Amino acid sequence: MSLSPRLETLASLIEKEYDHIWDCCCDHGILGRSLMDRHPSSVVHFVDQVDSIIRQLQETLAVSCDLSKRWRVYCMDLNELILPNSKESHLVIIAGVGGDLIAQFVENILKNNPGQRIDFLLCPIRQIYWLRGCLSDLGLGVIDEKIVSDKGLFYELLYISTSSDRPLSKTGDRMWNFTLTEHQAYIEQILKHYQSMRKGRPEEAASALSDYQQLLK
Ligand SMILES: C[S@@+](CC[C@H](N)C(=O)[O-])C[C@H]1O[C@@H](n2cnc3c(N)ncnc32)[C@H](O)[C@@H]1O
């Protein structure tokens, strides 16, 4: 199954085999279906709050998957997710929703599954600097991070974990390569965004601008 550059890069970041992979906010389940082929030993769980999406996905999976594939579907609010079997490994993927929602989901998943080791693979839309701060405050550390451009938009992909002690920076660190014109264009876009925010939210803009400008020194 072919994926968009955003989802393909997200899938390629997964660096180990997990017992359980959770495609959360899965919509039509394109990412999770591709991961079923790439990680046949994992159980792939599809979660979305829209009943018609989940019913349709269940029918598609029932027809298209051979019996060796292991999958489950759930129509539920992601804020209420309880992960089964705390001794097994879990990767929770949340992509294609706003940074504010992702912060809320991650906070609730950690609250509902106390003490559990969880890796997260996140692809937020917007509010990335703020989200990174929230995730760091929740005690999550970074495994890997990447910038990807897809249909003229830039995305930051965050592979983070409750068990990584590598600090997650608010601006990103290892993902930047300023010899690439794409990364130059992306940082320009970020700086412009915070410059235009200076009137309305001066403190937030000043702190973000100063942090991003440090990257260029
Ligand atoms: C734009 S789609 C993202 C699809 C895919 N993950 C991607 O990155 O392309 C967002 C999905 O999030 C789901 N969603 C939003 N809030 C949710 C919640 N609280 N619990 C579960 N699913 C939610 C919506 O129903 C929708 O299908």
PDB file of C-alpha atoms in Angstrom, residues 52-196:
ATOM      1  CA  SER A  52     -19.227   4.997  10.496  1.00  0.00           C
ATOM      2  CA  ILE A  53     -15.443   5.155   9.933  1.00  0.00           C
ATOM      3  CA  ILE A  54     -14.819   2.225  12.249  1.00  0.00           C
ATOM      4  CA  ARG A  55     -17.650   0.116  10.817  1.00  0.00           C
ATOM      5  CA  GLN A  56     -16.385   0.667   7.273  1.00  0.00           C
ATOM      6  CA  LEU A  57     -12.799  -0.096   8.311  1.00  0.00           C
ATOM      7  CA  GLN A  58     -13.866  -3.295  10.048  1.00  0.00           C
ATOM      8  CA  GLU A  59     -15.592  -4.481   6.852  1.00  0.00           C
ATOM      9  CA  THR A  60     -12.563  -3.614   4.721  1.00  0.00           C
ATOM     10  CA  LEU A  61     -10.147  -5.406   7.044  1.00  0.00           C
ATOM     11  CA  ALA A  62     -12.365  -8.468   7.308  1.00  0.00           C
ATOM     12  CA  VAL A  63     -12.429  -8.821   3.511  1.00  0.00           C
ATOM     13  CA  SER A  64      -8.866  -7.827   2.671  1.00  0.00           C
ATOM     14  CA  CYS A  65      -6.735  -9.352   5.427  1.00  0.00           C
ATOM     15  CA  ASP A  66      -5.559 -12.906   5.537  1.00  0.00           C
ATOM     16  CA  LEU A  67      -6.130 -14.776   8.779  1.00  0.00           C
ATOM     17  CA  SER A  68      -2.507 -14.476   9.871  1.00  0.00           C
ATOM     18  CA  LYS A  69      -2.922 -10.703  10.336  1.00  0.00           C
ATOM     19  CA  ARG A  70      -3.904  -9.602  13.798  1.00  0.00           C
ATOM     20  CA  TRP A  71      -5.983  -6.474  14.161  1.00  0.00           C
ATOM     21  CA  ARG A  72      -8.687  -4.903  16.335  1.00  0.00           C
ATOM     22  CA  VAL A  73     -10.920  -1.864  15.832  1.00  0.00           C
ATOM     23  CA  TYR A  74     -12.365   0.453  18.484  1.00  0.00           C
ATOM     24  CA  CYS A  75     -14.902   3.241  18.179  1.00  0.00           C
ATOM     25  CA  MET A  76     -14.006   5.363  21.188  1.00  0.00           C
ATOM     26  CA  ASP A  77     -12.682   8.640  22.497  1.00  0.00           C
ATOM     27  CA  LEU A  78      -8.900   8.359  22.529  1.00  0.00           C
ATOM     28  CA  ASN A  79      -8.839  10.197  25.860  1.00  0.00           C
ATOM     29  CA  GLU A  80     -10.154   6.979  27.417  1.00  0.00           C
ATOM     30  CA  LEU A  81      -7.682   4.513  25.960  1.00  0.00           C
ATOM     31  CA  ILE A  82      -6.522   1.770  28.335  1.00  0.00           C
ATOM     32  CA  LEU A  83      -3.654  -0.324  26.991  1.00  0.00           C
ATOM     33  CA  PRO A  84      -3.953  -4.052  27.681  1.00  0.00           C
ATOM     34  CA  ASN A  85      -1.146  -6.122  29.127  1.00  0.00           C
ATOM     35  CA  SER A  86       1.393  -3.824  30.706  1.00  0.00           C
ATOM     36  CA  LYS A  87       4.207  -6.372  30.238  1.00  0.00           C
ATOM     37  CA  GLU A  88       4.014  -6.133  26.420  1.00  0.00           C
ATOM     38  CA  SER A  89       5.439  -3.308  24.286  1.00  0.00           C
ATOM     39  CA  HIS A  90       3.157  -0.588  22.928  1.00  0.00           C
ATOM     40  CA  LEU A  91       3.623   2.033  20.208  1.00  0.00           C
ATOM     41  CA  VAL A  92       0.878   4.671  20.165  1.00  0.00           C
ATOM     42  CA  ILE A  93       0.673   6.637  16.899  1.00  0.00           C
ATOM     43  CA  ILE A  94      -1.326   9.870  16.721  1.00  0.00           C
ATOM     44  CA  ALA A  95      -1.125  11.758  13.428  1.00  0.00           C
ATOM     45  CA  GLY A  96      -3.036  14.397  11.559  1.00  0.00           C
ATOM     46  CA  VAL A  97      -4.633  16.271  14.474  1.00  0.00           C
ATOM     47  CA  GLY A  98      -3.756  19.569  16.190  1.00  0.00           C
ATOM     48  CA  GLY A  99      -1.004  19.909  18.769  1.00  0.00           C
ATOM     49  CA  ASP A 100      -3.552  20.921  21.437  1.00  0.00           C
ATOM     50  CA  LEU A 101      -5.490  17.675  20.948  1.00  0.00           C
ATOM     51  CA  ILE A 102      -2.316  15.588  20.916  1.00  0.00           C
ATOM     52  CA  ALA A 103      -1.185  17.145  24.216  1.00  0.00           C
ATOM     53  CA  GLN A 104      -4.560  16.275  25.756  1.00  0.00           C
ATOM     54  CA  PHE A 105      -4.536  12.689  24.375  1.00  0.00           C
ATOM     55  CA  VAL A 106      -0.983  11.955  25.553  1.00  0.00           C
ATOM     56  CA  GLU A 107      -1.640  13.395  29.004  1.00  0.00           C
ATOM     57  CA  ASN A 108      -4.791  11.265  29.397  1.00  0.00           C
ATOM     58  CA  ILE A 109      -3.169   8.099  28.025  1.00  0.00           C
ATOM     59  CA  LEU A 110      -0.344   8.478  30.561  1.00  0.00           C
ATOM     60  CA  LYS A 111      -2.869   9.156  33.339  1.00  0.00           C
ATOM     61  CA  ASN A 112      -5.014   6.126  32.384  1.00  0.00           C
ATOM     62  CA  ASN A 113      -2.022   3.783  32.094  1.00  0.00           C
ATOM     63  CA  PRO A 114       0.181   4.682  35.064  1.00  0.00           C
ATOM     64  CA  GLY A 115       3.684   3.275  35.209  1.00  0.00           C
ATOM     65  CA  GLN A 116       3.401   1.732  31.739  1.00  0.00           C
ATOM     66  CA  ARG A 117       6.305   2.036  29.332  1.00  0.00           C
ATOM     67  CA  ILE A 118       4.857   3.607  26.152  1.00  0.00           C
ATOM     68  CA  ASP A 119       6.491   4.834  22.951  1.00  0.00           C
ATOM     69  CA  PHE A 120       4.617   7.491  20.971  1.00  0.00           C
ATOM     70  CA  LEU A 121       4.940   8.440  17.320  1.00  0.00           C
ATOM     71  CA  LEU A 122       3.295  11.810  16.748  1.00  0.00           C
ATOM     72  CA  CYS A 123       2.613  13.992  13.736  1.00  0.00           C
ATOM     73  CA  PRO A 124       0.878  17.140  14.945  1.00  0.00           C
ATOM     74  CA  ILE A 125      -0.648  19.818  12.802  1.00  0.00           C
ATOM     75  CA  ARG A 126       0.319  23.242  14.218  1.00  0.00           C
ATOM     76  CA  GLN A 127       1.325  24.314  17.790  1.00  0.00           C
ATOM     77  CA  ILE A 128       4.483  22.231  17.629  1.00  0.00           C
ATOM     78  CA  TYR A 129       6.735  24.444  19.800  1.00  0.00           C
ATOM     79  CA  TRP A 130       4.077  24.594  22.526  1.00  0.00           C
ATOM     80  CA  LEU A 131       3.335  20.846  22.211  1.00  0.00           C
ATOM     81  CA  ARG A 132       7.016  19.921  22.560  1.00  0.00           C
ATOM     82  CA  GLY A 133       7.107  21.853  25.847  1.00  0.00           C
ATOM     83  CA  CYS A 134       4.003  20.007  27.136  1.00  0.00           C
ATOM     84  CA  LEU A 135       5.392  16.589  26.166  1.00  0.00           C
ATOM     85  CA  SER A 136       8.687  17.346  27.866  1.00  0.00           C
ATOM     86  CA  ASP A 137       6.812  18.474  31.016  1.00  0.00           C
ATOM     87  CA  LEU A 138       4.991  15.107  30.944  1.00  0.00           C
ATOM     88  CA  GLY A 139       8.395  13.410  31.280  1.00  0.00           C
ATOM     89  CA  LEU A 140       8.712  12.115  27.725  1.00  0.00           C
ATOM     90  CA  GLY A 141      12.137  11.904  26.085  1.00  0.00           C
ATOM     91  CA  VAL A 142      13.034  11.752  22.413  1.00  0.00           C
ATOM     92  CA  ILE A 143      13.988   8.649  20.402  1.00  0.00           C
ATOM     93  CA  ASP A 144      14.073  10.356  16.995  1.00  0.00           C
ATOM     94  CA  GLU A 145      12.541  13.288  15.149  1.00  0.00           C
ATOM     95  CA  LYS A 146      12.219  14.306  11.513  1.00  0.00           C
ATOM     96  CA  ILE A 147      11.011  17.133   9.312  1.00  0.00           C
ATOM     97  CA  VAL A 148       8.988  16.132   6.279  1.00  0.00           C
ATOM     98  CA  SER A 149       7.360  18.229   3.602  1.00  0.00           C
ATOM     99  CA  ASP A 150       4.209  16.982   1.919  1.00  0.00           C
ATOM    100  CA  LYS A 151       2.021  18.873  -0.573  1.00  0.00           C
ATOM    101  CA  GLY A 152       3.694  22.188   0.276  1.00  0.00           C
ATOM    102  CA  LEU A 153       3.308  21.813   4.056  1.00  0.00           C
ATOM    103  CA  PHE A 154       5.981  21.036   6.638  1.00  0.00           C
ATOM    104  CA  TYR A 155       5.453  18.524   9.438  1.00  0.00           C
ATOM    105  CA  GLU A 156       7.558  17.539  12.440  1.00  0.00           C
ATOM    106  CA  LEU A 157       7.444  13.870  13.353  1.00  0.00           C
ATOM    107  CA  LEU A 158       8.177  13.062  16.990  1.00  0.00           C
ATOM    108  CA  TYR A 159       9.192   9.565  18.118  1.00  0.00           C
ATOM    109  CA  ILE A 160       9.229   9.824  21.901  1.00  0.00           C
ATOM    110  CA  SER A 161       9.035   7.543  24.906  1.00  0.00           C
ATOM    111  CA  THR A 162       8.333   7.342  28.609  1.00  0.00           C
ATOM    112  CA  SER A 163      11.621   5.456  28.871  1.00  0.00           C
ATOM    113  CA  SER A 164      13.910   7.769  26.895  1.00  0.00           C
ATOM    114  CA  ASP A 165      16.024  10.110  28.992  1.00  0.00           C
ATOM    115  CA  ARG A 166      17.143  12.191  26.002  1.00  0.00           C
ATOM    116  CA  PRO A 167      15.479  15.590  26.534  1.00  0.00           C
ATOM    117  CA  LEU A 168      12.906  16.681  23.976  1.00  0.00           C
ATOM    118  CA  SER A 169      13.806  20.212  22.906  1.00  0.00           C
ATOM    119  CA  LYS A 170      11.139  22.795  22.079  1.00  0.00           C
ATOM    120  CA  THR A 171      12.695  23.606  18.704  1.00  0.00           C
ATOM    121  CA  GLY A 172      14.004  20.178  17.775  1.00  0.00           C
ATOM    122  CA  ASP A 173      17.698  19.441  17.475  1.00  0.00           C
ATOM    123  CA  ARG A 174      18.871  16.380  15.559  1.00  0.00           C
ATOM    124  CA  MET A 175      16.187  16.793  12.857  1.00  0.00           C
ATOM    125  CA  TRP A 176      17.650  20.031  11.464  1.00  0.00           C
ATOM    126  CA  ASN A 177      20.065  20.117   8.526  1.00  0.00           C
ATOM    127  CA  PHE A 178      20.459  23.717   7.403  1.00  0.00           C
ATOM    128  CA  THR A 179      22.391  22.728   4.274  1.00  0.00           C
ATOM    129  CA  LEU A 180      19.007  21.565   2.909  1.00  0.00           C
ATOM    130  CA  THR A 181      16.952  24.277   1.190  1.00  0.00           C
ATOM    131  CA  GLU A 182      13.764  22.681   2.552  1.00  0.00           C
ATOM    132  CA  HIS A 183      14.939  23.100   6.131  1.00  0.00           C
ATOM    133  CA  GLN A 184      16.006  26.693   5.412  1.00  0.00           C
ATOM    134  CA  ALA A 185      12.515  27.358   4.033  1.00  0.00           C
ATOM    135  CA  TYR A 186      10.917  25.736   7.084  1.00  0.00           C
ATOM    136  CA  ILE A 187      12.854  27.768   9.662  1.00  0.00           C
ATOM    137  CA  GLU A 188      12.120  30.945   7.661  1.00  0.00           C
ATOM    138  CA  GLN A 189       8.425  30.095   7.849  1.00  0.00           C
ATOM    139  CA  ILE A 190       8.622  29.510  11.615  1.00  0.00           C
ATOM    140  CA  LEU A 191      10.483  32.786  12.232  1.00  0.00           C
ATOM    141  CA  LYS A 192       7.922  34.709  10.152  1.00  0.00           C
ATOM    142  CA  HIS A 193       5.098  33.083  12.092  1.00  0.00           C
ATOM    143  CA  TYR A 194       6.485  34.174  15.479  1.00  0.00           C
ATOM    144  CA  GLN A 195       7.467  37.630  14.192  1.00  0.00           C
ATOM    145  CA  SER A 196       3.863  38.199  13.146  1.00  0.00           C
TER     146      SER A 196
END
